[in-house]
Amino acid sequence: MMKKYTIKDIAELAGVSKGTVDRVLHKRGKVSDSALKKVNKVLEEIEYKPNPIAKSLKNNKVYKVCILFPQSTQDSFWTPCISAVEEIENNYQAFGIAIEQHRYDSNSPSSFLDQANSIISTKPNALLMAPLFYKEAQEVKKNCLEKEIIISTFNNMIDKNSLSNYIGQDLFQSGRIAAKLLDSLTNSGHMLIVHIDEQVQNATHMQEKEKGFKKYFEEKKESHYKVSTISINKEQATNYAAHLQQYFNSNSDINGVFVTTSKTYIVAKFNKENYKKLKIVGYDLVEKNIDYLQQGSIDFLINQNPKKQAFQGLSNLAEHLLFGKEIPKAMLLPIDIINSENYKEYLE
Amino acid sequence: MMKKYTIKDIAELAGVSKGTVDRVLHKRGKVSDSALKKVNKVLEEIEYKPNPIAKSLKNNKVYKVCILFPQSTQDSFWTPCISAVEEIENNYQAFGIAIEQHRYDSNSPSSFLDQANSIISTKPNALLMAPLFYKEAQEVKKNCLEKEIIISTFNNMIDKNSLSNYIGQDLFQSGRIAAKLLDSLTNSGHMLIVHIDEQVQNATHMQEKEKGFKKYFEEKKESHYKVSTISINKEQATNYAAHLQQYFNSNSDINGVFVTTSKTYIVAKFNKENYKKLKIVGYDLVEKNIDYLQQGSIDFLINQNPKKQAFQGLSNLAEHLLFGKEIPKAMLLPIDIINSENYKEYLE
DNA sequence: TTGTACGCGTTATCAC
DNA sequence: GTGATAACGCGTACAA
């Protein structure tokens, strides 16, 4: 409950003026040797931390932070990001942070680019985005740098040297986790990786997961494991069940399936209605997946936690703008393993 | 980037002085009808949010927040709390929050009480504690209330009606999670719950977990499951292996074990060296558990996340003291499922 | 090279 | 009832 040391205190202790202390602290020069020594002596004895509240008091402006991610009508994976925005607004609105939410069509690179450029033209202080399209994201990044808009990305990385304040998960490791889970669920040795219904833009995503998955089984020494991969794209989407049935008929030794996207429910539905022998591990707490998780048709889900990603990203930006905190170059969030009993707490 | 509305703005718009606006906003009375109407009219038109930074500027004091939890020499479960304290210090020291860390002997109720009372006598602004001892905790709580010290608890609850700002997990649900995990790992029907090496004070903890575990199997319809329970206390601790061997010899159908404490490694060690057929689910990311997790002798760990608990507790207190945010009466944190592939991100 | 005065938004006090 | 003013801690502009 003691008092905090302020510049004024230091000035009094050193027998100089506030201005002089300020010049010493900020190394602006124009200080006599004798004054410098006096101030430094005091600074050594006490521990001075500038008050960030007072610092930011002068900023009577509203910082505009924009967030850009896909529409959730197309993929409910993104829905939780909305509540992240709401929470951040509650926390930081009074401090002068205004969040603007923008969405784009996850099937249209040009929609992403248009939205991003329209945001940039309004000159926000910072932009947090989930960039599905690599090439377009590069351009957006360039435009932001030009206009001195701070840029952060979440869920999808746009450069490996992390120059864009990435918040997300280690996708390779995430594939390993899926492998370990299926390994503990099954005893047979034939696993299937299923890529469902995603566009080219997510290729890196799925590839990383696949690599991690395979790596796990390669490392297992007593390895009698076999890993196969199939991709199902939109064109075949009219009849998933027939497609899957056909595949499993000729590969009846498979009993573990790793679905690399949030469309896990498609395989779960097939398994529940037709096949009934698969152990399934997939991604994300979307409604349909949770249904099958509760019914026991999906064994585990891996939570990519889009809400936490967005929340962290916005937090980092707000704290930086308000209090000058450094933005971490890369934050790898934990990868949550979800089963029918612990999903609830992760939903909110 | 627009300007924020301040009291001064409102005063100008309403044609009154700042003081009058202040009296209206804080309902201090002593305002004429005409002035009241003018100010209220402006307030309806614009959206005014007081600036919490300016509010707290006047507080040129250091708030003292104490945290009290068991020594980690006795149980490394508590070690991560230290880094929670460090992170909070980094975040809030400059705002005028000082954290004081205190520890007690987890085997000694009187040590807990002594430490707590010694803390209280220094009159901190708030106390966050992990109270292992129910009776003593009641007394501590009473003493805090008398001295107007804000009290919060983490990891262990001291009242069910949540009058003490509890941060922790749903232990019943945590038992259900363990059950589901063992259910997916084994096919036989005999499960064993092992309570190891804990004192009476943790009885509630372990009972809740046991209840949840049993409930899960009761609910399973096609239930050919059997659940047994054993407790191993300190006296028998000299020879865990013999003790366990004896039990399993006469219950050889058991192949799933749920250990309700962080001493999970004891059963894992026995299994690795002597028995080799158990699937094991237990608690907490302590070093020995992680070793066995990596070796495959423990299948899953449930993370009670003491660091996050402590971090949340301290955050809540700091934000309350600095900016007047409300302290949640109860925060139930997610219950993390950990395997050999995802423990790393949860450690830091 | 140094000291002083002012502004930021809020609140409390004091004089009218 | 009301309005003017000081104070909080920091940065900065300006005068000495």
XYZ file of C-alpha atoms (C1' of nucleotides) in Angstrom:
728
model
C 0.000 0.000 0.000
C 3.108 2.111 -0.131
C 3.431 4.891 -2.618
C 4.845 4.332 -6.044
C 7.906 6.280 -7.065
C 7.194 8.877 -9.684
C 9.368 11.160 -11.725
C 8.515 13.895 -9.279
C 9.826 11.799 -6.373
C 13.048 11.102 -8.182
C 13.451 14.785 -8.954
C 13.042 15.712 -5.309
C 15.401 12.993 -4.102
C 18.039 14.005 -6.604
C 17.535 17.693 -6.037
C 16.837 18.459 -9.681
C 13.703 19.147 -11.699
C 11.297 16.733 -13.303
C 12.469 17.827 -16.713
C 16.025 16.812 -15.960
C 14.948 13.407 -14.715
C 12.933 12.972 -17.856
C 15.941 13.804 -20.013
C 18.050 11.284 -18.139
C 15.431 8.561 -18.361
C 14.913 9.042 -22.063
C 18.556 9.720 -22.814
C 17.794 12.906 -24.618
C 21.128 14.399 -23.614
C 21.516 18.049 -22.610
C 22.183 17.100 -19.016
C 25.193 18.212 -17.019
C 27.513 15.612 -15.580
C 26.688 16.544 -12.032
C 22.931 16.288 -12.598
C 23.339 13.018 -14.456
C 25.253 11.527 -11.548
C 22.755 12.690 -8.973
C 19.829 11.270 -10.888
C 21.537 7.999 -11.678
C 22.415 7.552 -8.054
C 18.782 7.848 -7.058
C 17.733 5.543 -9.865
C 20.107 2.893 -8.602
C 18.699 3.043 -5.133
C 15.038 2.934 -5.940
C 13.268 0.929 -8.573
C 11.454 3.154 -10.990
C 8.817 1.907 -13.399
C 6.971 4.500 -15.451
C 3.229 4.410 -15.026
C 1.750 3.184 -18.313
C -1.633 4.533 -17.312
C -0.392 8.079 -17.197
C 1.485 7.556 -20.417
C -1.602 6.554 -22.319
C -3.810 9.164 -20.718
C -2.981 11.727 -23.370
C -4.317 9.455 -26.090
C -7.869 10.621 -26.158
C -8.460 8.830 -29.387
C -10.120 5.608 -30.343
C -7.833 3.053 -31.916
C -9.441 1.145 -34.719
C -8.577 -2.545 -34.908
C -10.056 -4.615 -37.728
C -10.457 -8.360 -37.809
C -11.003 -10.270 -41.044
C -12.018 -13.910 -41.286
C -14.316 -16.145 -43.363
C -18.077 -16.002 -43.126
C -19.474 -18.603 -40.772
C -22.429 -19.352 -43.012
C -19.991 -21.374 -45.058
C -18.052 -22.908 -42.230
C -19.228 -22.697 -38.653
C -15.654 -23.226 -37.568
C -15.336 -19.456 -37.530
C -18.415 -18.713 -35.448
C -16.612 -18.650 -32.078
C -14.453 -15.769 -33.296
C -17.482 -13.536 -32.968
C -17.645 -14.011 -29.231
C -13.930 -13.351 -29.003
C -14.590 -9.980 -30.602
C -17.411 -9.297 -28.171
C -15.280 -10.113 -25.166
C -12.468 -7.911 -26.361
C -14.936 -5.088 -26.931
C -16.165 -5.438 -23.360
C -12.637 -5.378 -22.029
C -11.143 -2.610 -24.091
C -13.871 -0.334 -25.403
C -13.592 1.931 -22.390
C -9.868 2.189 -23.001
C -10.460 3.445 -26.501
C -10.242 0.355 -28.666
C -12.873 -0.082 -31.372
C -13.086 -3.425 -33.118
C -14.458 -3.719 -36.623
C -15.442 -7.149 -37.841
C -15.152 -8.010 -41.525
C -15.840 -11.284 -43.286
C -14.983 -12.804 -46.624
C -16.072 -15.670 -48.812
C -13.834 -18.610 -48.035
C -14.123 -19.829 -51.610
C -13.101 -16.595 -53.210
C -9.565 -15.207 -53.105
C -10.798 -12.022 -54.680
C -13.389 -11.576 -51.934
C -10.595 -11.819 -49.403
C -8.505 -9.326 -51.281
C -11.371 -6.898 -51.789
C -12.358 -6.962 -48.142
C -8.783 -6.527 -47.011
C -8.154 -3.621 -49.331
C -11.370 -1.944 -48.367
C -10.291 -2.266 -44.720
C -6.866 -0.878 -45.494
C -8.372 2.107 -47.267
C -10.056 3.104 -43.995
C -6.623 3.198 -42.360
C -7.163 1.271 -39.149
C -4.373 1.096 -36.610
C -4.120 -2.649 -36.882
C -5.465 -5.605 -38.827
C -5.824 -9.167 -37.567
C -6.725 -11.655 -40.243
C -7.130 -15.358 -40.927
C -5.687 -15.513 -44.437
C -6.742 -18.618 -46.312
C -5.077 -17.501 -49.528
C -1.344 -17.338 -49.497
C -0.681 -15.231 -52.560
C -3.332 -12.637 -51.808
C -2.213 -12.469 -48.195
C 1.251 -11.432 -49.328
C -0.227 -8.514 -51.172
C -2.372 -7.499 -48.218
C 0.637 -7.623 -45.990
C 2.600 -5.399 -48.349
C -0.217 -2.885 -48.478
C -0.438 -2.803 -44.703
C 3.270 -2.237 -44.282
C 3.086 0.658 -46.722
C 0.295 2.333 -44.820
C 1.894 1.556 -41.458
C -0.984 -0.632 -40.387
C 0.122 -3.222 -37.847
C -0.641 -6.671 -39.181
C -1.240 -9.931 -37.340
C -2.453 -13.278 -38.590
C -4.212 -16.140 -36.878
C -4.973 -19.752 -37.730
C -3.088 -19.519 -41.032
C 0.506 -18.496 -41.345
C 1.681 -16.371 -44.230
C 5.405 -16.550 -43.658
C 7.579 -18.996 -41.839
C 9.923 -16.375 -40.455
C 6.995 -15.022 -38.464
C 7.070 -11.419 -39.550
C 3.356 -11.196 -39.158
C 2.691 -11.850 -35.467
C 1.242 -15.298 -35.963
C -1.149 -16.865 -33.465
C -2.059 -20.467 -34.083
C -1.106 -24.062 -33.597
C 1.685 -26.375 -34.595
C -0.102 -28.318 -37.313
C 2.571 -30.968 -37.677
C 2.315 -31.730 -33.996
C -1.421 -31.732 -34.277
C -1.144 -34.578 -36.792
C 1.065 -36.460 -34.346
C -1.569 -36.085 -31.661
C -4.206 -37.572 -33.922
C -1.868 -40.464 -34.650
C -1.241 -41.136 -30.988
C -4.959 -41.074 -30.271
C -5.792 -43.529 -33.023
C -2.862 -45.661 -31.977
C -4.302 -45.928 -28.496
C -7.796 -46.655 -29.816
C -6.983 -49.363 -32.328
C -4.828 -52.416 -32.510
C -4.867 -53.129 -36.163
C -2.282 -51.460 -38.279
C -4.018 -49.747 -41.149
C -4.881 -46.067 -40.751
C -6.569 -43.812 -43.230
C -6.082 -40.082 -43.609
C -9.075 -38.344 -45.174
C -8.868 -34.871 -46.636
C -12.377 -33.569 -47.164
C -13.874 -30.770 -49.073
C -11.248 -28.142 -48.772
C -9.826 -25.927 -51.429
C -6.266 -25.548 -52.497
C -5.773 -22.713 -50.029
C -5.797 -25.147 -47.166
C -3.377 -27.543 -48.750
C -0.525 -26.522 -46.463
C -2.738 -27.014 -43.457
C -3.671 -30.514 -44.413
C -0.221 -31.448 -45.625
C 1.366 -30.496 -42.324
C -1.142 -32.554 -40.413
C -0.578 -35.499 -42.712
C 3.183 -35.270 -42.297
C 2.914 -35.251 -38.529
C 0.529 -38.177 -38.570
C 2.808 -40.283 -40.732
C 5.896 -39.301 -38.793
C 4.391 -40.644 -35.599
C 3.930 -44.094 -37.041
C 7.329 -44.088 -38.748
C 8.925 -43.492 -35.363
C 7.125 -46.376 -33.734
C 9.700 -49.110 -33.711
C 7.584 -52.232 -33.686
C 5.805 -50.748 -36.615
C 3.483 -52.945 -38.582
C 1.492 -49.868 -39.459
C 0.277 -48.771 -42.802
C -1.072 -45.329 -43.538
C -3.177 -44.514 -46.592
C -4.576 -41.221 -47.763
C -7.630 -40.209 -49.743
C -8.939 -36.821 -50.763
C -12.577 -36.122 -51.359
C -13.340 -32.915 -53.143
C -16.460 -30.938 -53.801
C -17.244 -32.704 -57.061
C -17.570 -36.051 -55.369
C -19.508 -34.477 -52.545
C -22.896 -35.442 -53.900
C -22.535 -38.902 -52.530
C -19.995 -39.248 -49.777
C -21.421 -42.493 -48.482
C -21.129 -44.383 -51.753
C -17.684 -43.035 -52.277
C -16.516 -44.063 -48.846
C -18.239 -47.438 -49.015
C -16.468 -48.220 -52.222
C -13.132 -47.344 -50.696
C -13.604 -49.327 -47.537
C -14.868 -52.359 -49.410
C -11.495 -52.721 -51.017
C -9.630 -51.771 -47.827
C -11.504 -53.623 -45.165
C -8.556 -53.799 -42.793
C -8.801 -50.079 -42.042
C -10.320 -49.272 -38.699
C -8.778 -45.945 -37.794
C -9.586 -42.749 -39.656
C -8.009 -39.317 -39.275
C -10.043 -36.553 -40.896
C -7.899 -33.461 -41.384
C -10.707 -30.910 -41.491
C -13.777 -29.865 -39.554
C -15.880 -31.926 -41.960
C -15.219 -34.913 -39.741
C -18.960 -35.431 -39.316
C -19.200 -36.669 -42.893
C -17.122 -39.743 -42.157
C -18.846 -40.137 -38.800
C -22.243 -40.147 -40.494
C -21.115 -42.760 -42.966
C -19.704 -44.882 -40.191
C -22.774 -44.635 -38.042
C -25.210 -45.470 -40.802
C -23.286 -47.949 -42.872
C -20.023 -49.227 -41.597
C -19.824 -49.113 -37.818
C -16.283 -50.302 -37.283
C -14.226 -47.139 -37.568
C -12.486 -45.223 -34.831
C -12.521 -41.597 -35.890
C -10.391 -38.643 -34.901
C -10.993 -35.272 -36.499
C -11.051 -31.543 -36.027
C -13.028 -28.811 -34.393
C -16.011 -28.292 -32.164
C -18.619 -27.532 -34.785
C -22.162 -28.542 -33.992
C -22.397 -31.608 -36.220
C -19.115 -32.947 -34.903
C -20.262 -32.521 -31.337
C -23.438 -34.459 -32.102
C -21.448 -37.422 -33.326
C -18.999 -37.062 -30.468
C -21.839 -37.366 -27.978
C -23.283 -40.327 -29.840
C -19.917 -42.036 -29.792
C -19.370 -42.033 -33.546
C -16.458 -39.648 -33.257
C -13.922 -40.674 -30.645
C -11.818 -37.558 -30.328
C -11.799 -34.080 -31.755
C -8.802 -31.821 -31.866
C -9.738 -28.282 -30.998
C -8.048 -25.603 -33.059
C -9.696 -23.075 -30.791
C -10.428 -20.275 -33.238
C -11.942 -18.189 -30.462
C -8.828 -18.277 -28.353
C -6.722 -17.492 -31.393
C -8.796 -14.443 -32.255
C -8.947 -13.382 -28.632
C -5.199 -13.590 -28.202
C -4.590 -11.777 -31.448
C -6.879 -8.908 -30.530
C -5.533 -8.762 -26.980
C -1.996 -8.491 -28.204
C -2.933 -5.643 -30.521
C -4.949 -3.758 -27.925
C -2.256 -4.009 -25.261
C 0.293 -2.865 -27.757
C -1.671 0.147 -28.913
C -2.703 1.191 -25.411
C 0.307 0.367 -23.307
C 3.086 -0.213 -25.775
C 3.467 -3.894 -24.960
C 5.470 -5.832 -27.464
C 3.543 -8.095 -29.824
C 4.901 -11.664 -29.735
C 6.205 -12.703 -33.135
C 4.645 -16.127 -32.825
C 2.322 -17.699 -30.296
C 1.692 -21.422 -30.555
C -1.414 -22.235 -28.576
C -1.939 -25.602 -26.876
C -3.680 -28.259 -28.919
C -6.737 -29.436 -27.048
C -7.863 -33.048 -27.085
C -11.629 -33.253 -26.807
C -13.907 -36.156 -26.008
C -17.581 -36.422 -25.168
C -16.964 -35.468 -21.551
C -14.845 -32.332 -21.743
C -16.128 -30.452 -24.780
C -18.489 -28.194 -22.891
C -15.943 -26.045 -21.118
C -14.130 -25.496 -24.392
C -17.255 -24.279 -26.150
C -17.702 -21.104 -24.149
C -9.546 7.189 -34.708
C -12.395 9.498 -33.789
C -12.351 11.310 -30.493
C -13.834 9.811 -27.384
C -16.523 11.750 -25.560
C -15.367 13.065 -22.219
C -17.085 14.773 -19.348
C -15.778 18.038 -20.689
C -17.464 17.420 -24.031
C -20.741 16.647 -22.343
C -20.473 19.784 -20.248
C -19.944 21.940 -23.319
C -22.750 20.278 -25.248
C -25.146 20.707 -22.343
C -23.991 24.192 -21.551
C -23.113 23.396 -17.946
C -19.897 22.798 -16.070
C -17.927 19.590 -15.635
C -18.848 19.524 -11.989
C -22.551 19.428 -12.772
C -22.079 16.623 -15.246
C -20.128 14.732 -12.628
C -22.931 15.151 -10.114
C -25.464 13.889 -12.624
C -23.356 10.914 -13.614
C -22.728 9.884 -10.034
C -26.190 10.786 -8.809
C -24.871 12.905 -6.007
C -27.922 15.159 -6.112
C -27.685 18.917 -5.698
C -28.543 19.485 -9.329
C -31.365 21.719 -10.564
C -34.083 20.238 -12.690
C -33.168 22.295 -15.693
C -29.505 21.303 -15.540
C -30.430 17.666 -15.016
C -32.607 17.679 -18.127
C -29.983 19.319 -20.254
C -27.308 16.848 -19.242
C -29.547 13.818 -19.590
C -30.531 14.910 -23.058
C -26.917 14.987 -24.141
C -26.256 11.654 -22.462
C -29.047 10.090 -24.450
C -27.683 11.318 -27.724
C -24.083 10.334 -27.301
C -22.636 7.239 -25.749
C -20.480 8.072 -22.803
C -18.087 5.590 -21.234
C -15.899 6.851 -18.415
C -12.201 6.438 -19.045
C -10.886 3.882 -16.543
C -7.359 5.068 -17.135
C -8.098 8.523 -15.866
C -10.051 7.076 -12.972
C -7.188 4.997 -11.738
C -4.620 7.722 -12.328
C -5.233 9.174 -8.909
C -4.309 5.867 -7.281
C -0.659 6.498 -6.757
C -0.381 3.539 -4.488
C 0.829 -0.004 -4.797
C -1.791 -2.630 -4.201
C -0.518 -5.636 -2.327
C -1.881 -8.984 -3.463
C -0.760 -12.107 -1.627
C -0.895 -15.643 -2.911
C -0.699 -18.657 -0.608
C -0.233 -22.243 -1.729
C 1.679 -25.385 -0.673
C 5.425 -25.698 -0.946
C 6.499 -27.445 -4.107
C 9.252 -29.380 -2.386
C 6.484 -31.624 -1.143
C 4.427 -31.737 -4.269
C 5.705 -30.423 -7.560
C 2.123 -30.003 -8.654
C 2.364 -26.472 -7.334
C 5.556 -25.462 -9.099
C 3.855 -23.937 -12.165
C 2.108 -21.408 -9.928
C 5.433 -19.675 -9.521
C 5.604 -18.781 -13.173
C 2.026 -17.558 -13.032
C 3.124 -15.125 -10.336
C 6.061 -14.022 -12.442
C 3.906 -13.378 -15.472
C 1.401 -11.387 -13.490
C 4.230 -9.352 -12.015
C 5.488 -8.549 -15.488
C 2.036 -7.529 -16.617
C 0.888 -5.509 -13.653
C 3.849 -4.263 -11.660
C 3.972 -1.054 -13.645
C 0.300 -0.509 -12.889
C 0.967 -0.699 -9.195
C 0.281 -4.282 -8.288
C 2.769 -6.028 -5.996
C 2.488 -9.776 -5.584
C 3.752 -11.500 -2.476
C 4.198 -15.235 -2.598
C 3.712 -17.336 0.539
C 3.882 -21.088 0.980
C 2.749 -23.571 3.559
C 3.373 -27.168 4.523
C 0.759 -29.298 2.804
C 0.802 -31.740 5.707
C 0.207 -29.181 8.385
C -3.076 -27.365 8.900
C -1.429 -25.161 11.485
C 1.243 -24.133 9.009
C -1.503 -23.047 6.643
C -3.255 -21.121 9.350
C -0.081 -19.476 10.598
C 0.959 -18.360 7.168
C -2.487 -17.040 6.383
C -2.750 -15.104 9.605
C 0.687 -13.663 9.200
C -0.347 -12.490 5.733
C -3.558 -11.006 7.048
C -1.698 -9.100 9.722
C 0.188 -7.227 6.984
C -3.171 -6.081 5.600
C -2.829 -6.784 1.907
C -5.583 -5.645 -0.434
C -6.350 -9.169 -1.519
C -5.474 -12.785 -0.816
C -5.590 -15.650 -3.286
C -5.112 -19.055 -1.720
C -5.260 -22.758 -2.426
C -6.791 -23.985 0.832
C -6.223 -27.680 1.448
C -7.779 -27.568 4.890
C -11.447 -26.875 5.045
C -11.866 -25.925 8.681
C -8.868 -23.648 8.819
C -9.866 -22.039 5.550
C -13.177 -20.997 7.081
C -11.343 -19.170 9.807
C -9.003 -17.496 7.357
C -11.964 -16.374 5.326
C -13.637 -14.892 8.371
C -10.488 -13.013 9.329
C -10.180 -11.608 5.820
C -13.751 -10.404 5.749
C -13.230 -8.633 9.062
C -10.175 -6.793 7.813
C -11.807 -6.099 4.452
C -9.265 -8.119 2.565
C -10.660 -9.445 -0.699
C -10.402 -13.217 -0.718
C -10.233 -15.643 -3.622
C -9.529 -19.348 -3.716
C -8.167 -21.615 -6.397
C -7.952 -25.355 -6.924
C -9.849 -26.058 -3.718
C -13.268 -24.729 -2.923
C -14.205 -23.660 0.567
C -17.904 -23.107 0.080
C -20.355 -24.385 -2.441
C -22.275 -21.150 -2.708
C -19.155 -19.572 -4.171
C -18.731 -16.647 -1.847
C -15.005 -16.820 -2.242
C -14.364 -16.175 -5.921
C -13.418 -19.728 -6.763
C -11.223 -20.608 -9.731
C -10.831 -24.280 -10.495
C -12.297 -27.263 -12.221
C -15.426 -29.347 -12.049
C -14.009 -32.390 -10.269
C -17.041 -34.581 -10.818
C -16.806 -33.967 -14.543
C -13.111 -34.615 -14.391
C -13.856 -38.106 -13.067
C -16.240 -38.645 -15.969
C -13.518 -37.681 -18.409
C -11.176 -40.245 -16.912
C -13.924 -42.857 -17.214
C -14.543 -42.052 -20.852
C -10.829 -42.261 -21.599
C -10.428 -45.649 -19.942
C -13.609 -46.809 -21.613
C -12.133 -46.010 -24.997
C -8.811 -47.646 -24.124
C -10.061 -50.947 -22.753
C -12.638 -53.514 -23.653
C -12.808 -55.524 -20.510
C -15.165 -54.322 -17.873
C -13.275 -54.037 -14.613
C -11.898 -50.643 -13.661
C -9.965 -49.697 -10.578
C -9.927 -46.327 -8.860
C -6.762 -45.741 -6.848
C -6.510 -43.027 -4.212
C -2.874 -42.534 -3.352
C -1.037 -40.865 -0.611
C -3.263 -37.963 0.165
C -4.401 -36.688 3.485
C -7.904 -36.201 4.712
C -7.947 -32.645 3.451
C -8.168 -33.850 -0.093
C -10.931 -36.290 0.577
C -13.543 -34.116 -1.094
C -11.375 -33.787 -4.140
C -10.977 -37.495 -4.555
C -14.551 -38.301 -3.681
C -15.907 -35.994 -6.350
C -13.654 -37.549 -8.953
C -14.703 -41.023 -7.867
C -18.375 -40.120 -8.065
C -18.020 -38.774 -11.578
C -16.061 -41.809 -12.670
C -18.675 -44.217 -11.365
C -21.551 -42.169 -12.725
C -20.170 -42.457 -16.235
C -20.242 -46.237 -16.148
C -23.628 -46.363 -14.460
C -25.042 -44.361 -17.341
C -23.650 -46.667 -19.981
C -26.557 -48.818 -20.919
C -24.924 -51.984 -22.114
C -23.028 -51.923 -18.912
C -21.074 -55.000 -17.983
C -18.698 -52.778 -16.096
C -17.427 -53.147 -12.608
C -15.625 -50.429 -10.695
C -13.500 -51.096 -7.615
C -11.692 -48.667 -5.360
C -8.577 -48.893 -3.231
C -6.830 -46.314 -1.083
C -3.143 -46.417 -0.367
C -1.977 -44.223 2.429
C 1.387 -43.088 3.653
C 1.864 -45.991 6.030
C 1.741 -48.499 3.237
C 3.934 -46.300 1.126
C 7.105 -48.175 1.941
C 6.276 -50.804 -0.555
C 3.789 -49.781 -3.158
C 4.774 -52.497 -5.596
C 4.128 -55.361 -3.221
C 0.892 -53.837 -2.149
C -0.317 -53.376 -5.697
C 0.902 -56.776 -6.806
C -1.045 -58.404 -4.066
C -4.192 -56.599 -5.065
C -3.910 -57.329 -8.753
C -3.139 -60.975 -8.140
C -6.557 -61.410 -6.677
C -8.200 -59.127 -9.250
C -6.525 -60.134 -12.458
C -9.395 -59.023 -14.650
C -8.625 -55.359 -14.012
C -6.923 -53.635 -16.873
C -7.930 -50.024 -16.467
C -6.736 -47.861 -13.596
C -7.790 -44.343 -12.661
C -5.441 -42.674 -10.211
C -7.129 -39.697 -8.576
C -3.992 -37.791 -7.621
C -0.769 -36.568 -9.141
C 0.960 -39.636 -7.706
C -0.062 -41.488 -10.833
C 3.584 -42.343 -11.516
C 3.553 -44.809 -8.640
C 1.075 -47.070 -10.375
C 2.811 -46.464 -13.700
C 6.124 -47.576 -12.226
C 4.592 -50.710 -10.829
C 2.947 -51.456 -14.144
C 6.088 -50.900 -16.144
C 8.303 -52.999 -13.929
C 5.984 -55.756 -12.822
C 2.607 -55.991 -14.403
C 2.550 -54.516 -17.883
C -1.114 -54.892 -18.732
C -2.713 -51.802 -17.257
C -4.107 -48.819 -19.065
C -3.572 -45.857 -16.786
C -5.229 -42.473 -16.562
C -4.195 -40.042 -13.872
C -3.603 -36.442 -12.961
C -1.207 -33.613 -13.545
C 1.863 -32.755 -15.519
C 4.492 -33.380 -12.877
C 7.879 -34.529 -14.075
C 7.609 -38.193 -13.127
C 4.205 -38.485 -14.735
C 5.498 -36.969 -17.939
C 8.339 -39.471 -18.007
C 5.929 -42.373 -17.894
C 3.623 -40.648 -20.347
C 6.447 -40.438 -22.851
C 7.405 -44.041 -22.243
C 3.828 -45.117 -22.812
C 3.197 -46.393 -19.287
C 0.668 -43.674 -18.626
C -1.915 -43.310 -21.360
C -3.556 -40.030 -20.471
C -3.112 -37.342 -17.880
C -5.753 -34.865 -16.878
C -4.311 -31.435 -16.420
C -5.645 -29.470 -13.488
C -3.595 -26.564 -14.742
C -2.528 -24.963 -11.471
C -0.676 -22.272 -13.358
C -3.722 -21.140 -15.262
C -5.760 -21.221 -12.086
C -3.286 -19.026 -10.247
C -2.905 -16.763 -13.246
C -6.644 -16.254 -13.598
C -7.057 -15.670 -9.900
C -4.365 -13.019 -9.795
C -5.594 -11.409 -13.018
C -9.097 -11.110 -11.670
C -7.829 -9.461 -8.512
C -5.505 -7.069 -10.320
C -8.143 -5.962 -12.803
C -10.568 -5.454 -9.983
C -8.229 -3.364 -7.885
C -6.981 -1.288 -10.790
C -10.024 -0.855 -12.952
C -12.914 -1.903 -10.792
C -13.804 -4.938 -12.844
C -16.106 -7.360 -11.166
C -14.553 -10.559 -9.832
C -16.391 -13.634 -11.148
C -17.914 -15.624 -8.303
C -16.827 -18.880 -9.899
C -14.693 -19.736 -12.884
C -14.612 -23.338 -14.017
C -11.609 -23.806 -16.252
C -11.531 -26.358 -19.077
C -10.243 -29.793 -18.186
C -7.339 -30.641 -20.445
C -6.740 -34.136 -21.751
C -3.041 -34.765 -22.180
C -1.173 -37.468 -24.039
C 2.455 -37.947 -25.015
C 2.070 -35.669 -28.019
C 0.426 -32.559 -26.663
C 1.861 -32.098 -23.163
C 4.560 -29.673 -24.178
C 2.401 -26.675 -24.988
C 0.601 -27.104 -21.684
C 3.822 -27.057 -19.690
C 4.789 -23.481 -20.435
C 21.612 23.096 -19.490
C 17.689 23.588 -16.615
C 13.113 24.429 -14.665
C 8.330 25.320 -15.347
C 3.834 25.065 -17.136
C 0.359 22.723 -19.488
C -2.737 18.971 -21.144
C -4.854 14.434 -20.872
C -10.032 12.673 -17.976
C -11.791 12.109 -13.644
C -12.879 13.300 -9.063
C -12.986 16.019 -4.882
C -13.067 20.374 -2.769
C -14.002 25.053 -2.255
C -15.958 29.401 -3.078
C -19.868 31.684 -4.807
C -26.977 24.549 -6.826
C -23.234 25.611 -9.448
C -18.853 26.298 -11.570
C -14.009 26.795 -11.194
C -9.821 24.564 -9.819
C -6.319 21.357 -8.064
C -4.476 16.825 -8.148
C -2.924 12.349 -10.130
C 1.982 10.870 -13.544
C 3.874 11.542 -17.704
C 5.542 13.885 -21.830
C 6.645 17.982 -24.039
C 7.061 22.726 -25.371
C 9.080 26.728 -24.082
C 11.209 30.123 -21.328
C 15.107 31.235 -18.550
